[in-house]
PDB file of C-alpha atoms and ligand atoms in Angstrom:
ATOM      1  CA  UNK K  29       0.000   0.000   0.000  1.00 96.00           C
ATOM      2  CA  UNK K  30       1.401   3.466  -0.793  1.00 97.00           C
ATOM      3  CA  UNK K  31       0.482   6.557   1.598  1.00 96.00           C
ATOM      4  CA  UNK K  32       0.172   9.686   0.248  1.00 96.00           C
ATOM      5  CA  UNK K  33      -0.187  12.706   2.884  1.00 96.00           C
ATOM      6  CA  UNK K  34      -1.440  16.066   1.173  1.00 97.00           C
ATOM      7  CA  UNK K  35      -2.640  19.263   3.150  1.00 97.00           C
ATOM      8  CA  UNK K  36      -6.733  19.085   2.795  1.00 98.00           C
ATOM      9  CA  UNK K  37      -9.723  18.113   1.715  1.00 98.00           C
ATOM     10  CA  UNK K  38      -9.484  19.998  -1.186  1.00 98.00           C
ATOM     11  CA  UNK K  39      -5.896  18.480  -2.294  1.00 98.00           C
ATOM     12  CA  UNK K  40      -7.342  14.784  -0.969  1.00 98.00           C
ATOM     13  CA  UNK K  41     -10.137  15.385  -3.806  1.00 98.00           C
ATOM     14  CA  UNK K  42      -7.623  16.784  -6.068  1.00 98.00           C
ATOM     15  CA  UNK K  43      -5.336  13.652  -6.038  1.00 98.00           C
ATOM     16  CA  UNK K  44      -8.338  11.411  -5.879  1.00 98.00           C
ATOM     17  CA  UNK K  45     -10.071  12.706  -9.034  1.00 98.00           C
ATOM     18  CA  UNK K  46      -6.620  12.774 -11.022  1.00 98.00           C
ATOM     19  CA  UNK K  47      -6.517   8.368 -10.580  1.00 98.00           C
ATOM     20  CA  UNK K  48     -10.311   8.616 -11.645  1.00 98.00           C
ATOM     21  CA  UNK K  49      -9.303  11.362 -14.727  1.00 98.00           C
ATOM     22  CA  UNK K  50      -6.530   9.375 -16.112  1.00 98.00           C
ATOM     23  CA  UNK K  51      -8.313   6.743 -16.363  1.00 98.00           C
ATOM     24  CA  UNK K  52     -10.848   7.674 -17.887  1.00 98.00           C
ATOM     25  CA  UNK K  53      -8.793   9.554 -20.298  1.00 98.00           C
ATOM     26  CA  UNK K  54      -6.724   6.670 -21.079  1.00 98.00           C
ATOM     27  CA  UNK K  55      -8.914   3.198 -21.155  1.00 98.00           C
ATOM     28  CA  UNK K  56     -11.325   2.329 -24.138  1.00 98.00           C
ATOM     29  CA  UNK K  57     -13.931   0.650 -21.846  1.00 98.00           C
ATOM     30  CA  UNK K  58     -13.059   2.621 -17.957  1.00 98.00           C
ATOM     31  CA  UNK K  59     -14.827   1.032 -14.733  1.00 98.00           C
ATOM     32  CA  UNK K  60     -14.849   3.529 -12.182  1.00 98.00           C
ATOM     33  CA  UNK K  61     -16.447   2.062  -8.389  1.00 98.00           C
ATOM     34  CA  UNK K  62     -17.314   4.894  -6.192  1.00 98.00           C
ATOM     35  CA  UNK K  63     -17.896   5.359  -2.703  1.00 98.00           C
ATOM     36  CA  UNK K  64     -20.364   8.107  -1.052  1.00 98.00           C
ATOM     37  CA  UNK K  65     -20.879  10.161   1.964  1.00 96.00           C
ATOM     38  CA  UNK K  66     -19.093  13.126   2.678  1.00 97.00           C
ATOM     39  CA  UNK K  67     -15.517  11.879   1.122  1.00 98.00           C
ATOM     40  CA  UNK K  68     -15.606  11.606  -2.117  1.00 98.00           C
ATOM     41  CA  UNK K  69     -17.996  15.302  -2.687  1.00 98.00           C
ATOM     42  CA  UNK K  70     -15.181  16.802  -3.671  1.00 98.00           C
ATOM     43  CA  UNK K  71     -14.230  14.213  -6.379  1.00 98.00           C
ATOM     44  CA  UNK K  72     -17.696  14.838  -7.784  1.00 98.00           C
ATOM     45  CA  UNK K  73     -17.946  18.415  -7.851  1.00 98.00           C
ATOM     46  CA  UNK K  74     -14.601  17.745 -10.140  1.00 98.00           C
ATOM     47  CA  UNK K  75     -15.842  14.870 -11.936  1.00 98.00           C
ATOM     48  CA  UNK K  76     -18.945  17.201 -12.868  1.00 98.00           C
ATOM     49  CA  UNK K  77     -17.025  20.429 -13.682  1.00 98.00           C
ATOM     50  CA  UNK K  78     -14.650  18.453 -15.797  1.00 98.00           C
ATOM     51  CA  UNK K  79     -17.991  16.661 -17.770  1.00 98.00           C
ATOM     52  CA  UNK K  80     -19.447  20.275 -18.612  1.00 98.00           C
ATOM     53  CA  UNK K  81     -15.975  20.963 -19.892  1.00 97.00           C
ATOM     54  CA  UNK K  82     -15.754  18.653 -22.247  1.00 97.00           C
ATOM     55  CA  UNK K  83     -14.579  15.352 -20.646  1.00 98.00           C
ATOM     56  CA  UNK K  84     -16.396  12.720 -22.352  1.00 98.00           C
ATOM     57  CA  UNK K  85     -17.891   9.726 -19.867  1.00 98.00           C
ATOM     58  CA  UNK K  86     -19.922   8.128 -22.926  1.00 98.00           C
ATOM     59  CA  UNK K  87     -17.606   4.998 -22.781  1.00 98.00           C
ATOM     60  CA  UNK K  88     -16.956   4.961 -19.013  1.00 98.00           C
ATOM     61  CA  UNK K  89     -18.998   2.378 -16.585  1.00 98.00           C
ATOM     62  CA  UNK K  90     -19.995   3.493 -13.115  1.00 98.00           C
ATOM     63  CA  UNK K  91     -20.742   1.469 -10.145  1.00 98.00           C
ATOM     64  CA  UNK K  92     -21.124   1.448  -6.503  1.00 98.00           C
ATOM     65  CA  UNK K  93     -19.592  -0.877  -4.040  1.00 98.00           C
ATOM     66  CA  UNK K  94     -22.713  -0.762  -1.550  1.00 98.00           C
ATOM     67  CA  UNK K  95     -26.611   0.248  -0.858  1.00 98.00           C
ATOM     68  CA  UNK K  96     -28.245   1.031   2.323  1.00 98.00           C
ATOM     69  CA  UNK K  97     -31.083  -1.215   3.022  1.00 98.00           C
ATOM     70  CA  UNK K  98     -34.287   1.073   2.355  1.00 97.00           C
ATOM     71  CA  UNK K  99     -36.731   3.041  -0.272  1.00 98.00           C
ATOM     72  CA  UNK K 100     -35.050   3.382  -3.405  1.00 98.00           C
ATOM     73  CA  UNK K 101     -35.162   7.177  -3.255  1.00 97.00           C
ATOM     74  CA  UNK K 102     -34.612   7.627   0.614  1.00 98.00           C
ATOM     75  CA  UNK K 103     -32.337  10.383   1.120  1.00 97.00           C
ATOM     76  CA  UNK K 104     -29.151   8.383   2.271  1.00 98.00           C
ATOM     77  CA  UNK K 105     -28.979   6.177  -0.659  1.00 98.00           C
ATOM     78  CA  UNK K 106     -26.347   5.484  -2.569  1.00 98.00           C
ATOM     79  CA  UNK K 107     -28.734   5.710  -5.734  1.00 98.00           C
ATOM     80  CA  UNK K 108     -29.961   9.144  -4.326  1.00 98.00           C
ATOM     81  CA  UNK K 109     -26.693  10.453  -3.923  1.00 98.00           C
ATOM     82  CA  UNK K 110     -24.702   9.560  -6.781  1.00 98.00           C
ATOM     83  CA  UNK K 111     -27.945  10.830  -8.879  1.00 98.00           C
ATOM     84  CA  UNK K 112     -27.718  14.019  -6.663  1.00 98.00           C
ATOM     85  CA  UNK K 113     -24.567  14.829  -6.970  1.00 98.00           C
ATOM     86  CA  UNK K 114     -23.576  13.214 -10.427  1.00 98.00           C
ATOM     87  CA  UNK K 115     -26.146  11.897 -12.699  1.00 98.00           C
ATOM     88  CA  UNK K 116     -28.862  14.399 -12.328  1.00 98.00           C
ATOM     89  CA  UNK K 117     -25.677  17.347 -12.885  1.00 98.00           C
ATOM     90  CA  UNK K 118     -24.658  16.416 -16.630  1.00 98.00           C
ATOM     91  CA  UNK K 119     -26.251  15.810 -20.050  1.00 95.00           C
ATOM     92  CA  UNK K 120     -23.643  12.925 -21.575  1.00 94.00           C
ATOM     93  CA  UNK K 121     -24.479   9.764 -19.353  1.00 97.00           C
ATOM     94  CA  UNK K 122     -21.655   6.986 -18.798  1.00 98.00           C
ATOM     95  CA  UNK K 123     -21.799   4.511 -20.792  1.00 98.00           C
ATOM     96  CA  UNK K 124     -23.348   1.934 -18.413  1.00 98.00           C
ATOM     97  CA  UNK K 125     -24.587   2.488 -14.364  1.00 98.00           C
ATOM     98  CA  UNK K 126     -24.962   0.187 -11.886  1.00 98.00           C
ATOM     99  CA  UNK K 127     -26.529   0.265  -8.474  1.00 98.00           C
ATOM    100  CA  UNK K 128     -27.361  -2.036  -6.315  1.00 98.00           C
ATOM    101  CA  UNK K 129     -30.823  -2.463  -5.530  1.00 98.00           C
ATOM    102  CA  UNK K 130     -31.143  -1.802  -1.713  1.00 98.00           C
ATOM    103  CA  UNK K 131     -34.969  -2.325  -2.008  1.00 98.00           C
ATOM    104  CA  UNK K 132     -34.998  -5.448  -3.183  1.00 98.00           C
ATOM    105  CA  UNK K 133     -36.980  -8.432  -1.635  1.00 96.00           C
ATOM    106  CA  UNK K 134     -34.106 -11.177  -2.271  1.00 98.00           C
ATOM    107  CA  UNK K 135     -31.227 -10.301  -0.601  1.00 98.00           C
ATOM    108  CA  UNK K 136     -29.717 -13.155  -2.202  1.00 98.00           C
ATOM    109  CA  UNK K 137     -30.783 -12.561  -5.932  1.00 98.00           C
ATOM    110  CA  UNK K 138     -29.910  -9.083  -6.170  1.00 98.00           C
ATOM    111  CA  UNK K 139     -26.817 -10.192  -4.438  1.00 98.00           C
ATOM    112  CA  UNK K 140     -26.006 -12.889  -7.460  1.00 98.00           C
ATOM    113  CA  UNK K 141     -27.179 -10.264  -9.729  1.00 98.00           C
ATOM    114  CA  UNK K 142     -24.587  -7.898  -9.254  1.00 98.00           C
ATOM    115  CA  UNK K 143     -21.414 -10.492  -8.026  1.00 98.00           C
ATOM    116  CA  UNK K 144     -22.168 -11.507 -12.333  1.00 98.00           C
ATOM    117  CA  UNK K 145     -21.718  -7.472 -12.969  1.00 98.00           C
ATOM    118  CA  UNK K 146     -18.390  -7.657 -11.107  1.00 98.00           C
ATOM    119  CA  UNK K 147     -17.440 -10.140 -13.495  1.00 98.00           C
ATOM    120  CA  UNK K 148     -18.413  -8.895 -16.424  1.00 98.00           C
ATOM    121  CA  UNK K 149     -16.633  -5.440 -15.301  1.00 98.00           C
ATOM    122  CA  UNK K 150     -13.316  -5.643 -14.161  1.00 98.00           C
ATOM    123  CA  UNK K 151     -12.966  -2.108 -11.998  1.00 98.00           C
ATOM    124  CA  UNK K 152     -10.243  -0.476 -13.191  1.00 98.00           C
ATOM    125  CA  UNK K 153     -10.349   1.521  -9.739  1.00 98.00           C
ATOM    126  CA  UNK K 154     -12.297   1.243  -6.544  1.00 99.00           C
ATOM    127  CA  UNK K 155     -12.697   4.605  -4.494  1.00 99.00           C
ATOM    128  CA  UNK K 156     -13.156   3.826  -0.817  1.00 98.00           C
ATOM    129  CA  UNK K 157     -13.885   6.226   2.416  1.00 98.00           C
ATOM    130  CA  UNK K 158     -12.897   5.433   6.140  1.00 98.00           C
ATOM    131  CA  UNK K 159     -15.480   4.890   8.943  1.00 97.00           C
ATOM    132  CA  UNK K 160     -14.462   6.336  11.870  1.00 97.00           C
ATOM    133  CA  UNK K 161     -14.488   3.192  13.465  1.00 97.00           C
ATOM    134  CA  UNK K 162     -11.940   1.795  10.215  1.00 98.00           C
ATOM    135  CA  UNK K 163     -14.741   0.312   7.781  1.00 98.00           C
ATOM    136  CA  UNK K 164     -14.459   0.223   4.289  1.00 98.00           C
ATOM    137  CA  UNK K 165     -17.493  -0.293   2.244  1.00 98.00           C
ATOM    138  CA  UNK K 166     -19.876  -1.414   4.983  1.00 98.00           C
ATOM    139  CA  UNK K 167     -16.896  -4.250   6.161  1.00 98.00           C
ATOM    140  CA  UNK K 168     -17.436  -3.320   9.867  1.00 98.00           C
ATOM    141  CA  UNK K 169     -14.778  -4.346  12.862  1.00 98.00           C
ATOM    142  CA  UNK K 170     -14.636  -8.172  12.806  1.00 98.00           C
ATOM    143  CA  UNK K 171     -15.857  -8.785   9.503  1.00 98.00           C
ATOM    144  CA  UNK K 172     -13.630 -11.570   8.425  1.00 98.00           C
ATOM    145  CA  UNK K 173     -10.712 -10.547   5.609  1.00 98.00           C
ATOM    146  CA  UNK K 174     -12.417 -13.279   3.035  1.00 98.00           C
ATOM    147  CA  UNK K 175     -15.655 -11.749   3.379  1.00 98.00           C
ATOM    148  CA  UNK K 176     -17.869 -11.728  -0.007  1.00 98.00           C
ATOM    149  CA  UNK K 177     -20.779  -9.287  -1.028  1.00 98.00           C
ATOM    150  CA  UNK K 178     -23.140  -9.439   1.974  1.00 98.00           C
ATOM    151  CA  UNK K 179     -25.545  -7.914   3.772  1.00 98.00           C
ATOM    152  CA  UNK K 180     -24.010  -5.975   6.763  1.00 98.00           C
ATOM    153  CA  UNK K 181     -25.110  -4.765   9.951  1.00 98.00           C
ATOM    154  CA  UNK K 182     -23.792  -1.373  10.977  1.00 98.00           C
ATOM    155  CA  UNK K 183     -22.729  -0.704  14.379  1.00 97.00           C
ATOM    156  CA  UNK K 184     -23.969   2.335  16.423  1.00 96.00           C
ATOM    157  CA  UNK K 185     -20.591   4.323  15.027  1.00 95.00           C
ATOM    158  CA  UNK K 186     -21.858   4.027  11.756  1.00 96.00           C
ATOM    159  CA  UNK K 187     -25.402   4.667  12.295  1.00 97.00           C
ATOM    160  CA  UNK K 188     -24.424   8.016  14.008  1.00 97.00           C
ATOM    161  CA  UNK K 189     -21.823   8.959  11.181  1.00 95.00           C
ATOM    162  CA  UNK K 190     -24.834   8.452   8.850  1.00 96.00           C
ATOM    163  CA  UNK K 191     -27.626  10.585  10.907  1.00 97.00           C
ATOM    164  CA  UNK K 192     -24.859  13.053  11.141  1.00 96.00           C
ATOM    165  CA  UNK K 193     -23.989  13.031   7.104  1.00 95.00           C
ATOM    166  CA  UNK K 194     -27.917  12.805   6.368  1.00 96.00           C
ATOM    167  CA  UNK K 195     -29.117  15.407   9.247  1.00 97.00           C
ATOM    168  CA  UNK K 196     -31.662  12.209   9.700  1.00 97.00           C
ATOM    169  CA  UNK K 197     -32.912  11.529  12.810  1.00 97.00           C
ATOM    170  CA  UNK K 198     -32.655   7.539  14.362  1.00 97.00           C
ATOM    171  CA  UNK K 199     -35.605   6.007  13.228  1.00 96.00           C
ATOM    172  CA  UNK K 200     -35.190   7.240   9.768  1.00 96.00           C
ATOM    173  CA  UNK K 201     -31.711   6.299   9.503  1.00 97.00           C
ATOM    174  CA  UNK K 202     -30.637   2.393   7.628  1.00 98.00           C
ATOM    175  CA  UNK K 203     -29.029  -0.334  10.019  1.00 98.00           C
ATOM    176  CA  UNK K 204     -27.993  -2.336   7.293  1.00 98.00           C
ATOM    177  CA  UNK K 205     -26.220  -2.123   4.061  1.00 98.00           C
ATOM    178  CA  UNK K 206     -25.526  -4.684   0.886  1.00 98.00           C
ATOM    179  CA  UNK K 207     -21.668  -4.467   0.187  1.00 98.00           C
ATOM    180  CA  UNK K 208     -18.786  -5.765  -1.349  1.00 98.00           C
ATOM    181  CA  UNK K 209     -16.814  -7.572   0.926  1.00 98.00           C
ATOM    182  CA  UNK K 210     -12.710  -7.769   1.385  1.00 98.00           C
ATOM    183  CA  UNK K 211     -12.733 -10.391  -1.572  1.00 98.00           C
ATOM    184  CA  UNK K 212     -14.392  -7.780  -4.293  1.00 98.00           C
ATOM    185  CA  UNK K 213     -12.744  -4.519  -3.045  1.00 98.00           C
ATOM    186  CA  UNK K 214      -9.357  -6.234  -3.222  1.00 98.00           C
ATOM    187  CA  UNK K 215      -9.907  -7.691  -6.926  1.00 98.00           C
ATOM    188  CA  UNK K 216     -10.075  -4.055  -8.518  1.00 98.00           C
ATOM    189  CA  UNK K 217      -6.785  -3.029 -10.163  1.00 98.00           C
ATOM    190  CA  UNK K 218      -6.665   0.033  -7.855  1.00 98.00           C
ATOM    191  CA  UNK K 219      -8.072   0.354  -5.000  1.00 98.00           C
ATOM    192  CA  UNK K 220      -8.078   4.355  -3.686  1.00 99.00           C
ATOM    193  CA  UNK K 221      -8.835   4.956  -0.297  1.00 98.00           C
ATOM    194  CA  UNK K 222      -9.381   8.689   0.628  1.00 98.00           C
ATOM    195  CA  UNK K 223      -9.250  10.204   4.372  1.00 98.00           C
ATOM    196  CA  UNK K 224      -9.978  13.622   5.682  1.00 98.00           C
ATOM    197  CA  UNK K 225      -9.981  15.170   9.037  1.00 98.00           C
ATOM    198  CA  UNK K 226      -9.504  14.590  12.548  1.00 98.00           C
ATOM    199  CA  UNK K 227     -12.673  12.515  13.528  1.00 97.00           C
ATOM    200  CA  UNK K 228     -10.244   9.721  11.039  1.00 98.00           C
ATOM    201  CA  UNK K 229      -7.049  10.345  13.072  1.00 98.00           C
ATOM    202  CA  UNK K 230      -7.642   7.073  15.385  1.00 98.00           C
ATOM    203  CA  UNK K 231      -9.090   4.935  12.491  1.00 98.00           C
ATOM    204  CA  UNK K 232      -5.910   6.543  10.458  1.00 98.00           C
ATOM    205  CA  UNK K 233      -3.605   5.532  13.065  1.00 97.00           C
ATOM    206  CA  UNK K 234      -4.864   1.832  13.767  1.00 98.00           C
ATOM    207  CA  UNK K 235      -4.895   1.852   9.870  1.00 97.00           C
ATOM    208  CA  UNK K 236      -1.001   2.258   9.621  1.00 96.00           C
ATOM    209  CA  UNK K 237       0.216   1.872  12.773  1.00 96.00           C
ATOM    210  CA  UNK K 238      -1.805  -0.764  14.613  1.00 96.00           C
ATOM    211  CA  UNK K 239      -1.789  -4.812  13.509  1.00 97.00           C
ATOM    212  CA  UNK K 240      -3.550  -6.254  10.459  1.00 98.00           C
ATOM    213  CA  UNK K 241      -6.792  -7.524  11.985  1.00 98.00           C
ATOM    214  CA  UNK K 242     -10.227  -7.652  11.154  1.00 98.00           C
ATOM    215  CA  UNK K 243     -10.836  -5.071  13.947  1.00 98.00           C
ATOM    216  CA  UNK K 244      -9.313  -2.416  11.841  1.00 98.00           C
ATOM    217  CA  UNK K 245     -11.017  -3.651   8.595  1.00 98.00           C
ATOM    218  CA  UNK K 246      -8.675  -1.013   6.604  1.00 98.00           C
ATOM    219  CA  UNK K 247      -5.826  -2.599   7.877  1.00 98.00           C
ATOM    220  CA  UNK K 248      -6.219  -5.112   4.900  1.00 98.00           C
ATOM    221  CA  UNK K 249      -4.959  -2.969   2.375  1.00 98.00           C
ATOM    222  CA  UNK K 250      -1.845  -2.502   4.266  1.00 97.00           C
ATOM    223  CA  UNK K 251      -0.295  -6.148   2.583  1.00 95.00           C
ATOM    224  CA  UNK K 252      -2.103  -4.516  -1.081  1.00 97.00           C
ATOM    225  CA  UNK K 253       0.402  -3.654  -3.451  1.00 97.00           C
ATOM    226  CA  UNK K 254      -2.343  -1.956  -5.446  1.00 97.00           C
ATOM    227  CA  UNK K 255      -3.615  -0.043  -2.841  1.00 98.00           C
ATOM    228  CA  UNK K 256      -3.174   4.023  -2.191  1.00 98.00           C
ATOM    229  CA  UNK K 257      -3.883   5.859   0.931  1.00 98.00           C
ATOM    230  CA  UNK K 258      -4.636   9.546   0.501  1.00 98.00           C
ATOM    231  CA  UNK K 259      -4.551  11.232   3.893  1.00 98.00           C
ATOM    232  CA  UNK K 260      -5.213  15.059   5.215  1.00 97.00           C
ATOM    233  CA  UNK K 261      -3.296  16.655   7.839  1.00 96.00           C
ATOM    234  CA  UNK K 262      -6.141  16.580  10.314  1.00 98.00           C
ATOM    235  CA  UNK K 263      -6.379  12.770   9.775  1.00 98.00           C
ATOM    236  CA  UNK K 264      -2.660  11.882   9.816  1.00 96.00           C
ATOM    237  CA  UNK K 265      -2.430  13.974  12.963  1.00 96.00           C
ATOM    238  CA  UNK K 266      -2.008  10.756  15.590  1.00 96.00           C
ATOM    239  CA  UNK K 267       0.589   9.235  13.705  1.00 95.00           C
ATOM    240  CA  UNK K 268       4.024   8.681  15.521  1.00 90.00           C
ATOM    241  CA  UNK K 269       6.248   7.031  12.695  1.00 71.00           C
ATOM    242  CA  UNK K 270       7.294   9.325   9.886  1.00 66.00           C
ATOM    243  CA  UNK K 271       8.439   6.886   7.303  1.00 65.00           C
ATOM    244  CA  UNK K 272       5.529   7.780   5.129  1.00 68.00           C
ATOM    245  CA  UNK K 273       6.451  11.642   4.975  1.00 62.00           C
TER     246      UNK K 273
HETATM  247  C1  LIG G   6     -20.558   4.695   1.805  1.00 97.44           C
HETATM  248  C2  LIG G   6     -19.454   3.825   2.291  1.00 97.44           C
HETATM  249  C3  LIG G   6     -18.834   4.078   3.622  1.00 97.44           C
HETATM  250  C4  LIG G   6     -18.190   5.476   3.708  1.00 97.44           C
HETATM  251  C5  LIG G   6     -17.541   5.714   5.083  1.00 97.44           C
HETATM  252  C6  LIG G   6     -17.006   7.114   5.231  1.00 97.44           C
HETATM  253  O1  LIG G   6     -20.976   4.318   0.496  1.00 97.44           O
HETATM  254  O2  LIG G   6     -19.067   2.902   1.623  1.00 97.44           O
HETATM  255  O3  LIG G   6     -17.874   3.099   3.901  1.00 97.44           O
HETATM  256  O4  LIG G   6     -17.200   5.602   2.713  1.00 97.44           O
HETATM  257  O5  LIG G   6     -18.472   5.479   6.080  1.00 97.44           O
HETATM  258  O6  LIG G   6     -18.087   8.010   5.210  1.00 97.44           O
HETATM  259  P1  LIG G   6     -17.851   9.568   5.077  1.00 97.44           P
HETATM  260  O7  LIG G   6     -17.173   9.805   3.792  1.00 97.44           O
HETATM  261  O8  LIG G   6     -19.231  10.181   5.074  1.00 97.44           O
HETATM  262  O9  LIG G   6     -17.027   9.987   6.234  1.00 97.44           O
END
């Protein structure tokens, strides 16, 4: 796993959206797999600006890596948010999207369904954000490393990090999401995970400076070799070691 410490948000985004760009710029049949919440914003806004001028998406795919258990068009879904703050904002469409259906009845179908998309699409890059808690995707603490798409159960930290990012109150907010697991985020060619400030710096530090376990679920990108960490100054603020400066 490389680390790569910039100033801010804004430079985290910066970075971030440059993978995404050349890509895009450079592949005849791009797979982008995004993340939302308050992260990867930024990278949109970009992604968005770029589109009105001029960068063509026509051949790119678009996917998601999870889907909060609820109505289709509940504020906090992934499907909401990536319409919200992509798909709604430009007139040339990528060439394919795909969500995952978080209202579905069969867990298990939908779940088939889109493990055969994965196939068919090999991700040329997976965008990830941190929990606060060190998820990735919804992979909470103790989620085994060979876990496969599943449905997941958030803990309380992640509820709260949602009402927060949602201004939702507890009964409207989802306690369970449909996610990759280890296995799928792993098998993209780059996997991009993006940090920003200081309610990360203990999930940062167990993330680099605490063991490989399950009970940092980041921690399994550490042994990645296709793996990047883009960290803020806020977030990298607990770490001791300076061998990534
Ligand atoms: C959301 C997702 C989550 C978030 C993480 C960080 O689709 O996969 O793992 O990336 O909870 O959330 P923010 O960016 O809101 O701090």
């Amino acid at each position: 796993m490389k680390v790569l410490l910039v100033k801010d948000y804004d430079e985290m985004s910066e970075k971030g959206y440059e993978l995404i760009k050349e890509i895009i710029e450079t592949k005849e049949e791009p797979v982008i797999s995004m993340t939302t919440g308050g992260t990867p914003r930024g990278i949109f806004k970009l992604l968005v600006e770029d589109i009105h001028n001029g960068l063509d998406i026509s051949h790119t795919t678009i996917m998601n890596l999870d889907e909060y258990i609820g109505p289709r068009n509940a504020v906090y879904t992934v499907r909401t948010f990536m319409y919200k703050n992509l798909y709604d904002l430009i007139n040339v469409q990528p060439k394919n999207i795909f969500l995952i259906d978080g209202a579905t009845e069969d867990i298990k179908k939908e779940t088939n369904r889109y493990k055969e998309i994965l196939q068919q699409y090999g991700r040329d890059i997976q965008i990830l954000g941190l929990g606060t808690n060190g998820h990735i995707g919804a992979n909470e603490p103790g989620t085994p490393f060979d876990s496969t798409m599943f449905l997941a159960e958030h803990t309380e930290a992640t509820i709260q990090s949602t009402m927060k990012e949602y201004n939702i109150e507890r009964n409207d907010t989802p306690t369970q999401m449909l996610t990759l697991g280890f296995t799928e985020i792993l098998e993209a060619k780059k996997v991009v995970l993006l940090v920003s400030g200081k309610h990360k710096a203990k999930a940062v530090k167990d993330l680099l400076e605490g063991e490989i376990t399950p009970d940092c679920p980041a921690s399994v990108l550490r042994d990645c070799e296709n793996a990047i960490v883009i960290i803020d100054e806020e977030a990298a603020s607990l770490l001791e070691k300076t061998n990534y400066l």
